[in-house]
Coordinates of C-alpha atoms (C1' of nucleotides) in Angstrom, one line a residue:
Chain P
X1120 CA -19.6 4.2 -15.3
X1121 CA -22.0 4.5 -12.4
X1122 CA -22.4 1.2 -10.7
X1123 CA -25.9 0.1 -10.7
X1124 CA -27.2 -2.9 -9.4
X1125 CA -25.4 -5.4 -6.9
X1126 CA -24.5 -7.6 -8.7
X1127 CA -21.2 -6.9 -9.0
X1128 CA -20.5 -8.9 -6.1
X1129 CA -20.7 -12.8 -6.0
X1130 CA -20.2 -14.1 -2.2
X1131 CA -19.7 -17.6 -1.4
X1132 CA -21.2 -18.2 2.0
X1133 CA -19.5 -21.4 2.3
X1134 CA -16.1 -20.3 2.2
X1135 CA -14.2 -20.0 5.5
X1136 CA -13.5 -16.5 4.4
X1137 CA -15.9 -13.8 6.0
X1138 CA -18.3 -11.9 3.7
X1139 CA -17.0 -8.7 5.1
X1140 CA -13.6 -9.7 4.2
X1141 CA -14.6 -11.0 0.4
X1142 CA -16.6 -7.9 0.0
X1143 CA -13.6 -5.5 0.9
X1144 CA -11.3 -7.7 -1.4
X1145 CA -13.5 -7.7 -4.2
X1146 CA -14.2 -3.8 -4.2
X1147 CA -10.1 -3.1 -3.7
X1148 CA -9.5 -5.2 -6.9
X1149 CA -12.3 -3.4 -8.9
X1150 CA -11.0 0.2 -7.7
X1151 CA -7.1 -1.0 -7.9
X1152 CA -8.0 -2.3 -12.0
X1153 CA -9.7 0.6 -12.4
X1154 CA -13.3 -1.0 -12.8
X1155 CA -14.7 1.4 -10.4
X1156 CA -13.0 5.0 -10.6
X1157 CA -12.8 7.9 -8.1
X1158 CA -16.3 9.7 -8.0
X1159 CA -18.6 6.1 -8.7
X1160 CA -21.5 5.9 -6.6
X1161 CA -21.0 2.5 -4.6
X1162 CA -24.7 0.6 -4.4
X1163 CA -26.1 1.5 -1.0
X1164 CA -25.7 -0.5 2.0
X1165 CA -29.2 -1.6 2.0
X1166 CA -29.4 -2.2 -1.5
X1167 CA -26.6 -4.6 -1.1
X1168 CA -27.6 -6.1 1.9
X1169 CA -30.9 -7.0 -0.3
X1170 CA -29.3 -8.3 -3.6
X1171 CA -27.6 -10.8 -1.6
X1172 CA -29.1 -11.5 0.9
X1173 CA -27.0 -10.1 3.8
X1174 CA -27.7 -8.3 6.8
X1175 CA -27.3 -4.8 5.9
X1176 CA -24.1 -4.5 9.2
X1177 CA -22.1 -6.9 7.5
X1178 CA -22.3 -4.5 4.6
X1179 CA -21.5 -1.6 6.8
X1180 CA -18.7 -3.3 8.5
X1181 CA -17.4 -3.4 4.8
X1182 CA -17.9 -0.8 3.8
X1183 CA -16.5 1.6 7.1
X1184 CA -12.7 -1.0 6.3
X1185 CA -12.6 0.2 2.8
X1186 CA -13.7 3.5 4.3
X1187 CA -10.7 3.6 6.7
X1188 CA -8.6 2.3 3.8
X1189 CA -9.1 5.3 2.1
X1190 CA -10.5 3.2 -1.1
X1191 CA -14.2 4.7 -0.4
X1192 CA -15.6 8.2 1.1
X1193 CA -18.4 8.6 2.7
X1194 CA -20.7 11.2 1.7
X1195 CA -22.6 12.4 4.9
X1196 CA -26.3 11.2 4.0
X1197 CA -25.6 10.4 0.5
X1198 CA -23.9 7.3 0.5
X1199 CA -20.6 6.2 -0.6
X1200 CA -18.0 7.1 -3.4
X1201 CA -14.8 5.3 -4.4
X1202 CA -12.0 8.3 -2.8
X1203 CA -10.4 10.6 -4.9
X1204 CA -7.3 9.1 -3.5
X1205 CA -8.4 5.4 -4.9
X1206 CA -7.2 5.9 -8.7
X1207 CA -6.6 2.8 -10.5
X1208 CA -3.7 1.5 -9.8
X1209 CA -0.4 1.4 -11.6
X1210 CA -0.5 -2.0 -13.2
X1211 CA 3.0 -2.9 -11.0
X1212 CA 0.8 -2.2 -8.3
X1213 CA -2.3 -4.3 -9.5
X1214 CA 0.3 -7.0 -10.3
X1215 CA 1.7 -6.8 -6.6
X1216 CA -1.7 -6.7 -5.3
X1217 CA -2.0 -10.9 -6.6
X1218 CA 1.8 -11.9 -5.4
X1219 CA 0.7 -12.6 -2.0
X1220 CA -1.4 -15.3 -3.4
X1221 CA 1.3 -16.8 -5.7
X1222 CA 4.0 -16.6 -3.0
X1223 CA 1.8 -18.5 -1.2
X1224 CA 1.7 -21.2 -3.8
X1225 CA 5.1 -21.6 -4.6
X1226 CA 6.0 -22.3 -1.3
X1227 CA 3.3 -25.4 -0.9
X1228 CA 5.0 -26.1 -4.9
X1229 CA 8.2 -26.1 -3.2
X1230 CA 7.0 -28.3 -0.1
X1231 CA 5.6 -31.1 -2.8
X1232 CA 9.2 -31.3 -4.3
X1233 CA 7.6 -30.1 -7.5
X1234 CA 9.5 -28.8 -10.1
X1235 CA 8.7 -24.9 -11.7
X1236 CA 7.9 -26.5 -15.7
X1237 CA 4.6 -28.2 -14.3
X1238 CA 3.7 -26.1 -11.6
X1239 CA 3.9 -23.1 -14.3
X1240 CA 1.7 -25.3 -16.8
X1241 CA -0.6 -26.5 -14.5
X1242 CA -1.4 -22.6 -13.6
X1243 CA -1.3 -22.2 -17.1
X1244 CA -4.2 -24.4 -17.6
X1245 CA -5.9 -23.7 -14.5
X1246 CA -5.7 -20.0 -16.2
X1247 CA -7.5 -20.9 -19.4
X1248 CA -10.0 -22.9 -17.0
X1249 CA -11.5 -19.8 -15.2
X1250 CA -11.5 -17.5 -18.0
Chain B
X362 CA 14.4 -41.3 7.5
X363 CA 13.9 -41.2 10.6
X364 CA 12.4 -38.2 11.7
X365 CA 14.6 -35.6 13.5
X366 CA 13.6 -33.4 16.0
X367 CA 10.2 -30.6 15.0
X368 CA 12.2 -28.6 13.1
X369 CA 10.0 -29.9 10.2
X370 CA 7.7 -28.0 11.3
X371 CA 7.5 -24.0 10.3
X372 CA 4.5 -22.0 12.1
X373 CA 3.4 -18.4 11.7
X374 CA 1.4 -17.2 14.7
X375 CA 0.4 -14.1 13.2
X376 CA -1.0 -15.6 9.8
X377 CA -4.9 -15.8 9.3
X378 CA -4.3 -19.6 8.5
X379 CA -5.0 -21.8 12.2
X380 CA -2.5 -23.6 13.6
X381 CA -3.4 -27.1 13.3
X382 CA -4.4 -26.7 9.6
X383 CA -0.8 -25.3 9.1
X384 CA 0.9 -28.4 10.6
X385 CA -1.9 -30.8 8.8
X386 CA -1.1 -29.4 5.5
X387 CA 2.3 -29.8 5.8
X388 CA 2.4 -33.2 7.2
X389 CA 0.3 -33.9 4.1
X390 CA 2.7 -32.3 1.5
X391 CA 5.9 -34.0 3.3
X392 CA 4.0 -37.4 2.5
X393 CA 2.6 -37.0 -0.5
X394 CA 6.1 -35.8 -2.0
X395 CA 7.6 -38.8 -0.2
X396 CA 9.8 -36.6 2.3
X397 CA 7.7 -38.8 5.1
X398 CA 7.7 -42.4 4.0
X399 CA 5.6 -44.6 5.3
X400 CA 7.0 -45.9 9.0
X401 CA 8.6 -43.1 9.7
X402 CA 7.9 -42.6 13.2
X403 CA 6.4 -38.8 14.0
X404 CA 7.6 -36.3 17.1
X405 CA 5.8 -36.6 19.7
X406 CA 3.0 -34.4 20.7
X407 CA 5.0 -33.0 23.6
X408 CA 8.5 -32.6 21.2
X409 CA 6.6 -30.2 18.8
X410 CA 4.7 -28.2 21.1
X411 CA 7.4 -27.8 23.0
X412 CA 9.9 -27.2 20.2
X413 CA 7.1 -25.0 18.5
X414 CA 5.8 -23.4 21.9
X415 CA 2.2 -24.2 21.1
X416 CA -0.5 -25.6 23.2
X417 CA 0.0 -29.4 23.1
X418 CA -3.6 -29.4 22.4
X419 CA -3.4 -27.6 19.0
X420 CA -1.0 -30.9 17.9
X421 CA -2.5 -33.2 19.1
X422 CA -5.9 -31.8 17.3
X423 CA -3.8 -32.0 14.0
X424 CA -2.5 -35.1 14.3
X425 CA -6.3 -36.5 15.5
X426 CA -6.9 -35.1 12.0
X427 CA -4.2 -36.7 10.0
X428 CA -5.3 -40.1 11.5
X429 CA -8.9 -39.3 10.6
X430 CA -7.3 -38.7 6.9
X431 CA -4.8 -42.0 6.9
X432 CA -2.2 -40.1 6.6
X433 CA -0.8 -41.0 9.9
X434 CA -1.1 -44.0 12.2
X435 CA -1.1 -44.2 16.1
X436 CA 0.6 -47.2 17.5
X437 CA -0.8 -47.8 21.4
X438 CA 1.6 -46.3 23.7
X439 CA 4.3 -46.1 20.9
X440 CA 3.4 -42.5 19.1
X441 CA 2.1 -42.0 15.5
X442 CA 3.9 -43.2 12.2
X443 CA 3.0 -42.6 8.9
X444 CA 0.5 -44.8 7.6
X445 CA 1.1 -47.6 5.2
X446 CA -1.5 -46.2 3.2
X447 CA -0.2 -43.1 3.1
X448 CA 2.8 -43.7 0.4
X449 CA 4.1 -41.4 -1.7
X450 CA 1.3 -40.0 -4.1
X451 CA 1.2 -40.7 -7.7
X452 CA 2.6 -37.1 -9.5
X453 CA -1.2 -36.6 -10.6
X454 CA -2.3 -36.5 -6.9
X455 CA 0.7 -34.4 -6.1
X456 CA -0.2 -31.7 -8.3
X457 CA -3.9 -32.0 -7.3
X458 CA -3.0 -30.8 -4.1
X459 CA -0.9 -27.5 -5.3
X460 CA -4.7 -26.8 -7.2
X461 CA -6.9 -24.9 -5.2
X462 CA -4.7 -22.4 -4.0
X463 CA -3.7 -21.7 -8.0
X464 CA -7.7 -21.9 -8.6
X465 CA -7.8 -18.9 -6.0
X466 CA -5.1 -17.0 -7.3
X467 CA -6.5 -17.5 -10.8
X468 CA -9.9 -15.8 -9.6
X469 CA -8.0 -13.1 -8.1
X470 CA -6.2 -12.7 -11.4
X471 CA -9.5 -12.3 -13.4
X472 CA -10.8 -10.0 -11.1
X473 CA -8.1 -7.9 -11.1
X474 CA -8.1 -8.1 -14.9
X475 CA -4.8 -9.1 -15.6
X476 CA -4.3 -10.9 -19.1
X477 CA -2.5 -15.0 -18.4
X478 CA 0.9 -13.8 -19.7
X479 CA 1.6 -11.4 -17.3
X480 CA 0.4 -13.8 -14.3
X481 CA 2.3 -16.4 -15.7
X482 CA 5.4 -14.5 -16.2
X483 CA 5.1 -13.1 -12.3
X484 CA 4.6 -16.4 -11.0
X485 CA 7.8 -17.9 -12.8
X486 CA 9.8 -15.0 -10.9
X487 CA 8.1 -15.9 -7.9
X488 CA 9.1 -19.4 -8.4
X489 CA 12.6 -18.5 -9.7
X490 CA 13.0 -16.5 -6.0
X491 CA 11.6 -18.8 -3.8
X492 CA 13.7 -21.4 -5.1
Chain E
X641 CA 1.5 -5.0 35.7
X642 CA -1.5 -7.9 35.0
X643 CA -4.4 -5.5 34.3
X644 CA -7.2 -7.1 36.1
X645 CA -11.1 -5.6 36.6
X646 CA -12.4 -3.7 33.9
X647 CA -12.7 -0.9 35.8
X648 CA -10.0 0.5 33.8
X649 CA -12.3 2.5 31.7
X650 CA -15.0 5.1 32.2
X651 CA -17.7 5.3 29.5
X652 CA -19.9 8.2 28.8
X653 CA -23.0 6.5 27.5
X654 CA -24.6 9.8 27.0
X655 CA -22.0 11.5 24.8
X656 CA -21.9 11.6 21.4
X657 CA -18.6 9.8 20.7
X658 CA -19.5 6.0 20.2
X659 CA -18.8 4.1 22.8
X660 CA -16.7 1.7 21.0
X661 CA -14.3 4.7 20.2
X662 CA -14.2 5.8 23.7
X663 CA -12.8 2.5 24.1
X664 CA -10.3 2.4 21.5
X665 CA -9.0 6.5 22.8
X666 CA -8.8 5.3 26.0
X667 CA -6.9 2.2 25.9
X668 CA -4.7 3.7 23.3
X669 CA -3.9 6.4 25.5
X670 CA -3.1 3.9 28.3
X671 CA -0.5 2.0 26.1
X672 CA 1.5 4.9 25.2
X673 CA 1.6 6.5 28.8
X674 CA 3.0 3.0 29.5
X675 CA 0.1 2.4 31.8
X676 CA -0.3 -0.5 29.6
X677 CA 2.6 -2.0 29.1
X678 CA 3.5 -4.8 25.8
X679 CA 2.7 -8.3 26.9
X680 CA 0.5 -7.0 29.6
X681 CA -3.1 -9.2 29.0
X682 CA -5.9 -6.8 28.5
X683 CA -9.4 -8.1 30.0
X684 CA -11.5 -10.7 27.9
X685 CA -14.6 -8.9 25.6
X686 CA -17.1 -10.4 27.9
X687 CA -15.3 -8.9 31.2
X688 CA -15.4 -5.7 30.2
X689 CA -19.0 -6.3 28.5
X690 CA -19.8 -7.3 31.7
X691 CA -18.1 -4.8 34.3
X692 CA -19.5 -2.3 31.6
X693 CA -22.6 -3.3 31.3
X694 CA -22.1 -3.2 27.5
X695 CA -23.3 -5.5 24.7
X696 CA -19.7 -7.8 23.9
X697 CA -20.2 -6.8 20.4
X698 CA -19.5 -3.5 20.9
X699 CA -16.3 -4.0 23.6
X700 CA -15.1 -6.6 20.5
X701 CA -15.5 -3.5 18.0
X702 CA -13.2 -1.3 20.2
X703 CA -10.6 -4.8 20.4
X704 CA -10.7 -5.5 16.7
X705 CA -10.0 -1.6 15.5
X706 CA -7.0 -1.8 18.4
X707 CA -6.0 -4.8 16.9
X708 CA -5.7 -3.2 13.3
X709 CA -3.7 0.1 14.7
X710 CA -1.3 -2.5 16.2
X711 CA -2.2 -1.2 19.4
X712 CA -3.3 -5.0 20.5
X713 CA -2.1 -8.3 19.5
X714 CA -4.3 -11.2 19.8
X715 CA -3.3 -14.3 20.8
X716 CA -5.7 -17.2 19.5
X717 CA -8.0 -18.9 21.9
X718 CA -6.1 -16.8 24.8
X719 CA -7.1 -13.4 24.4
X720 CA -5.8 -9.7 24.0
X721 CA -2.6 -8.3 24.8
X722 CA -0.6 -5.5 24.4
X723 CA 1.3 -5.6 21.6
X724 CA 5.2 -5.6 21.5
X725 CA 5.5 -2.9 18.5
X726 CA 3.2 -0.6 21.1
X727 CA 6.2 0.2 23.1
X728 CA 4.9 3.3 25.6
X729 CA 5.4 6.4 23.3
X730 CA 8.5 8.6 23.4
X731 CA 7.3 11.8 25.4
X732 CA 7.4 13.9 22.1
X733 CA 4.7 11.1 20.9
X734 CA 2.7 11.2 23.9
X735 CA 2.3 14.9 23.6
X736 CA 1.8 14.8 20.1
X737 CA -1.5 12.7 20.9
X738 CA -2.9 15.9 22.9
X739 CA -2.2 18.4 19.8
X740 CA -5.5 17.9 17.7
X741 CA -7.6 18.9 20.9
X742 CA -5.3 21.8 21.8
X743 CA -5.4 23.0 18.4
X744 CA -8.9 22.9 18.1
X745 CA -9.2 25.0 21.4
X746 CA -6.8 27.5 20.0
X747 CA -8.9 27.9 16.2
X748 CA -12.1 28.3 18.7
X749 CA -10.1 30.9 20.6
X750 CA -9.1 32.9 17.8
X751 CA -12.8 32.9 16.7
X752 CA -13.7 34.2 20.0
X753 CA -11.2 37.0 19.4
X754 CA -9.9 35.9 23.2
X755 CA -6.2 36.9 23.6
X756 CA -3.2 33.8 24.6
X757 CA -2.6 35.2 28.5
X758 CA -6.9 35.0 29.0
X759 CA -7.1 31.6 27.4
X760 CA -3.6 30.5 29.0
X761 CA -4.7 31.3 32.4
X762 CA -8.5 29.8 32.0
X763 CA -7.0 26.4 31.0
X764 CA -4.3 26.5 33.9
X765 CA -7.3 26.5 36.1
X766 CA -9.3 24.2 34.3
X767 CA -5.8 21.8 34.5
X768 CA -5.9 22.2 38.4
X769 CA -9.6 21.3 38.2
X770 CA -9.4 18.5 36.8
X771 CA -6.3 17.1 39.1
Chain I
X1226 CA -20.6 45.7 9.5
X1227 CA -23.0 44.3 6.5
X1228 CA -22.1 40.5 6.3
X1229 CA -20.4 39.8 2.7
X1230 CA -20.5 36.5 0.7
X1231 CA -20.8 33.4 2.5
X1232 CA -17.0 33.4 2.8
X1233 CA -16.9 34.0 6.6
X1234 CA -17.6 30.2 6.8
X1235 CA -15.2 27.6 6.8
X1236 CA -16.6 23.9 6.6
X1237 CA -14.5 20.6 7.1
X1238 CA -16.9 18.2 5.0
X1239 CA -14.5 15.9 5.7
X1240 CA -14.5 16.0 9.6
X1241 CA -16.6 13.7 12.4
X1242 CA -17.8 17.3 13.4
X1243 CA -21.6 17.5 11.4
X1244 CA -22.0 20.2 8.6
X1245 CA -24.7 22.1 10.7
X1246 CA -23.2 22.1 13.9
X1247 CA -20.3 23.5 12.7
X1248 CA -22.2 26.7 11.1
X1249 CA -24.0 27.0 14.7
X1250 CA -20.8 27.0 16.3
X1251 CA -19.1 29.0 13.7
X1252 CA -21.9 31.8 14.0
X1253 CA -22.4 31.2 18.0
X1254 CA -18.7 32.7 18.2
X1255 CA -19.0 35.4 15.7
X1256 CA -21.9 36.7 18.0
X1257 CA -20.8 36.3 20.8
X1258 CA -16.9 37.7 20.0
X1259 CA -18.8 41.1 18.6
X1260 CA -17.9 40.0 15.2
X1261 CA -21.7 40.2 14.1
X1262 CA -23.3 42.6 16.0
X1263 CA -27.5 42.5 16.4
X1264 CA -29.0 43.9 12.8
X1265 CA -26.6 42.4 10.7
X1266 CA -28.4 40.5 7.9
X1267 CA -27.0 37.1 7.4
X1268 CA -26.6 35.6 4.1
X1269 CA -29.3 33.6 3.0
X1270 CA -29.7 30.0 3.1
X1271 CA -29.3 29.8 -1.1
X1272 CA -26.2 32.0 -0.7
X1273 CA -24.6 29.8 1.6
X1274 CA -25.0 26.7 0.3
X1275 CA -24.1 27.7 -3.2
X1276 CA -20.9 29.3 -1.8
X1277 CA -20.0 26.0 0.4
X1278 CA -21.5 23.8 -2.2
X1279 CA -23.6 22.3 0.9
X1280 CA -27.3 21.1 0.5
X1281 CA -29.5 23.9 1.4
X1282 CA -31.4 21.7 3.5
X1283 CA -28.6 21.7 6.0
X1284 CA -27.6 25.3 5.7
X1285 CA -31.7 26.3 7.2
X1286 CA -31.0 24.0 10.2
X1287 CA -28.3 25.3 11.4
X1288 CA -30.7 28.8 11.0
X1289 CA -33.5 26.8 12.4
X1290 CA -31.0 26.4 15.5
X1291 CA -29.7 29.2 15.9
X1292 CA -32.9 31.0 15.6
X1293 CA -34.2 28.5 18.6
X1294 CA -31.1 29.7 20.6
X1295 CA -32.1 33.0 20.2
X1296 CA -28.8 33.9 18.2
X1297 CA -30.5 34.8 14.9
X1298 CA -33.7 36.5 14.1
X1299 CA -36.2 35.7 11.3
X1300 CA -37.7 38.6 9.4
X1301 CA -39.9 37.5 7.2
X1302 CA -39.6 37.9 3.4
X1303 CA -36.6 39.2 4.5
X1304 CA -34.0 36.9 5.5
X1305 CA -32.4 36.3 9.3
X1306 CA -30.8 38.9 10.8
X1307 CA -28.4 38.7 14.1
X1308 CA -31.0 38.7 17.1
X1309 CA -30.9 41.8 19.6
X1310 CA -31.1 39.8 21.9
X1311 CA -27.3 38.5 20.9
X1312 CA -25.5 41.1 22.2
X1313 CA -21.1 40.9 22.4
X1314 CA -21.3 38.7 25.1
X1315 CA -19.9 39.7 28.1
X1316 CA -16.0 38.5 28.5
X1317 CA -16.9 35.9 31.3
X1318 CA -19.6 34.1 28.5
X1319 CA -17.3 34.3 25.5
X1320 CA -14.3 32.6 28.3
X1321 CA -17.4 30.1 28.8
X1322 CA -17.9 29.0 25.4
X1323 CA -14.2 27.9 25.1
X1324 CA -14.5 25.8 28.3
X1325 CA -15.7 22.9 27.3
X1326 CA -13.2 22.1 24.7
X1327 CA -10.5 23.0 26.8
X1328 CA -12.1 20.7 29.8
X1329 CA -11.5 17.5 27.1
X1330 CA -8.0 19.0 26.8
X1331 CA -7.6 18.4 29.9
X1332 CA -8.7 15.0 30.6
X1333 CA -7.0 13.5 28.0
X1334 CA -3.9 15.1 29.5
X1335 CA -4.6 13.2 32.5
X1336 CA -4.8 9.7 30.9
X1337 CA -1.8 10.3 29.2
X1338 CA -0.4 11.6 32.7
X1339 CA 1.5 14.6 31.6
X1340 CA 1.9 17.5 33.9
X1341 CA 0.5 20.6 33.9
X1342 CA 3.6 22.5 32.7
X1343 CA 4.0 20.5 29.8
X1344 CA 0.6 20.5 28.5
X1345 CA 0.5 24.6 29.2
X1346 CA 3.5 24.9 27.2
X1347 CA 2.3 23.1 24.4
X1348 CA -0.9 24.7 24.6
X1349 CA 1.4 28.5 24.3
X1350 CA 3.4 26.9 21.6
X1351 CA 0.0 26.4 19.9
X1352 CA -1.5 29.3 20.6
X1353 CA 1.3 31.0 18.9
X1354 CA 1.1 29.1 15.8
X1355 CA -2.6 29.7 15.0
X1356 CA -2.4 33.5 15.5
Chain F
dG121 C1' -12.2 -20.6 28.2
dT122 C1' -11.0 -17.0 24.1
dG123 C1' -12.4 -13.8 20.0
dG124 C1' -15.1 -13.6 15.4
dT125 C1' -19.1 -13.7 12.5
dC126 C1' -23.6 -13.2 11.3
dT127 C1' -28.5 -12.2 11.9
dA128 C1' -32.5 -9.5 13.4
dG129 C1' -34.3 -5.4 14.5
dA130 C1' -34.4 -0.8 16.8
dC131 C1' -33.0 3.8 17.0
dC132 C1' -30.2 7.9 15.7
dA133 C1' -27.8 11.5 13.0
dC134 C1' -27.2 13.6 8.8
dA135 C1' -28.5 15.7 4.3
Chain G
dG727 C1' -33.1 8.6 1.5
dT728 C1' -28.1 7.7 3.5
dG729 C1' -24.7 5.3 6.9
dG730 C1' -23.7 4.4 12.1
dT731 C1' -24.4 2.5 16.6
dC732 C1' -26.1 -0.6 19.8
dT733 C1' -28.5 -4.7 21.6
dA734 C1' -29.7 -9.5 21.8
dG735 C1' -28.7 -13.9 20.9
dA736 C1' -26.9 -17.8 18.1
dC737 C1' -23.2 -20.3 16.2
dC738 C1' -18.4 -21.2 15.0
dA739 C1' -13.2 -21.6 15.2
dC740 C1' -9.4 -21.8 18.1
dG741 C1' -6.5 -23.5 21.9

DNA sequence: GTGGTCTAGACCACA
DNA sequence: GTGGTCTAGACCACG
């Protein structure tokens, strides 16, 4: 599935988390769940910068991390691919990929003296929320 | 209670998350789980930096905010208690504050295409370990 | 040894390698000839930008990619420093860093059809040179 | 010695070093090494690129270049041919084309402050290896 | 004071 | 057309 437009991306420039980084996080996730596969032509940098509104280096900057990650190849006047070496990812890997996240919030659960049963069915609600 | 030396207090240099904003948050979670009652007389500035080895600036600049929020109180030449307003929170409140970082892992669980049961299912280990 | 001017590093501004990267070779060579030692405080972006004559955006570059390898720690609100895991390299290491050059003079050799004892002796004098 | 397919090339796509520059190089040292002698009819630009799957475009610069240097010769209708004006280059040119790589060599040796003995050694170590 | 982020715009190298 | 580099200058977060 060749990726077309940029709208693949939603940024929040509000948050206290950099654009750069919330691009480079959203692309990993989509190569790592296998919604962008080896070979995909990513948008190009200018294209991106103009969907959303961007200056086109805070595009680059993102785009040269996920290069050095090894998540996308450059292709020497022809853009960007997701590397051969970025195939989806085995879902324990995907899974291990969002347990920084939790860990985080079951320490804070554990600082507010709260017990697992409603911290697991507030997530569970929180889940059906965002879907 | 009275409260014991900083030992409360766990930092991580190296994290992304500031300083002060880790020692705000968890002032806030100790009080709103009623592990700091209101009274209870805080560490001084000097105590935590010193037991801590930050700049005495950093505490002071997240205890400035805690005041700001009510959560803490200076008394004139005595140090800071916690605030008479700042009892225990109601279980609702408690919970509120676990939310966002669940809302953000929820995101990330979307994105990464992972179906509820297996989040859920990760995060009760998670829970289970930190325990 | 307190590194102090910036005139710990020589740019090319007419060569090809970005300058940025010039910065990030040379300082990572320095760390693991134990010129730069862990701990030891590197210069502040907008000393070197200065002593350089360099936009701070591009000393910053060189900082953050060092600061990624592990090279340099930073140290919020204080600056750069070496970083404790960069330990000056084991001499093995150290002369592992020369290899890619060395074996890229040795493919170009064998292109040039030049025998070892010609291209031995030509880079002995080019070593006494350069002394 | 009639030049075969376009399998006297090898290309790094994946290398800083640009496509182009490393055919000029590559054909720079064949000359000069004796190699390809003047007369020899070089592959054509379509040959090339189809063998080295490379964009044709970037194949005829690296002509265009070496026909500037003098290296290659255009024939028209017919295809390039090594100049007669590229002569085997006498032994104290083809020493002069390794120089400048082995000059790098030999700076970067001297930020990592290792001695000439060790660097040589290496360097014979090397040398032995890519024969 | 420190480094980090972003924008704006120019220029270059590569294919 | 592609991405990369650099400059200039503003603004922010942190200590």
């Amino acid at each position: 599935m060749p990726t077309h437009p940029a709208s693949l991306f939603s940024i929040a420039t509000g948050s206290p988390e950099p654009i750069y980084r919330q691009l480079v996080e959203q692309v990993r996730r989509l190569s790592a769940s296998g919604q962008l596969r080896p070979g995909d032509e990513m948008p190009s940098v200018r294209e991106i910068a103009q969907a959303l509104t961007l200056n086109p280096m805070t595009v680059s900057k993102a785009y040269g991390l996920l290069e050095m990650e090894g998540v996308l190849a450059r292709r020497r006047g022809l853009g960007m691919v997701v590397a051969e070496s970025a195939a989806p990812a085995a879902k324990a890997d995907i899974v291990g990929l969002l347990r920084p996240t939790l860990e985080r919030a079951a320490t804070e659960a554990r600082q507010l003296e709260l017990d697992s049963d409603t911290v697991l069915s507030l997530f569970a609600t929180i889940l059906k929320e965002t879907k």
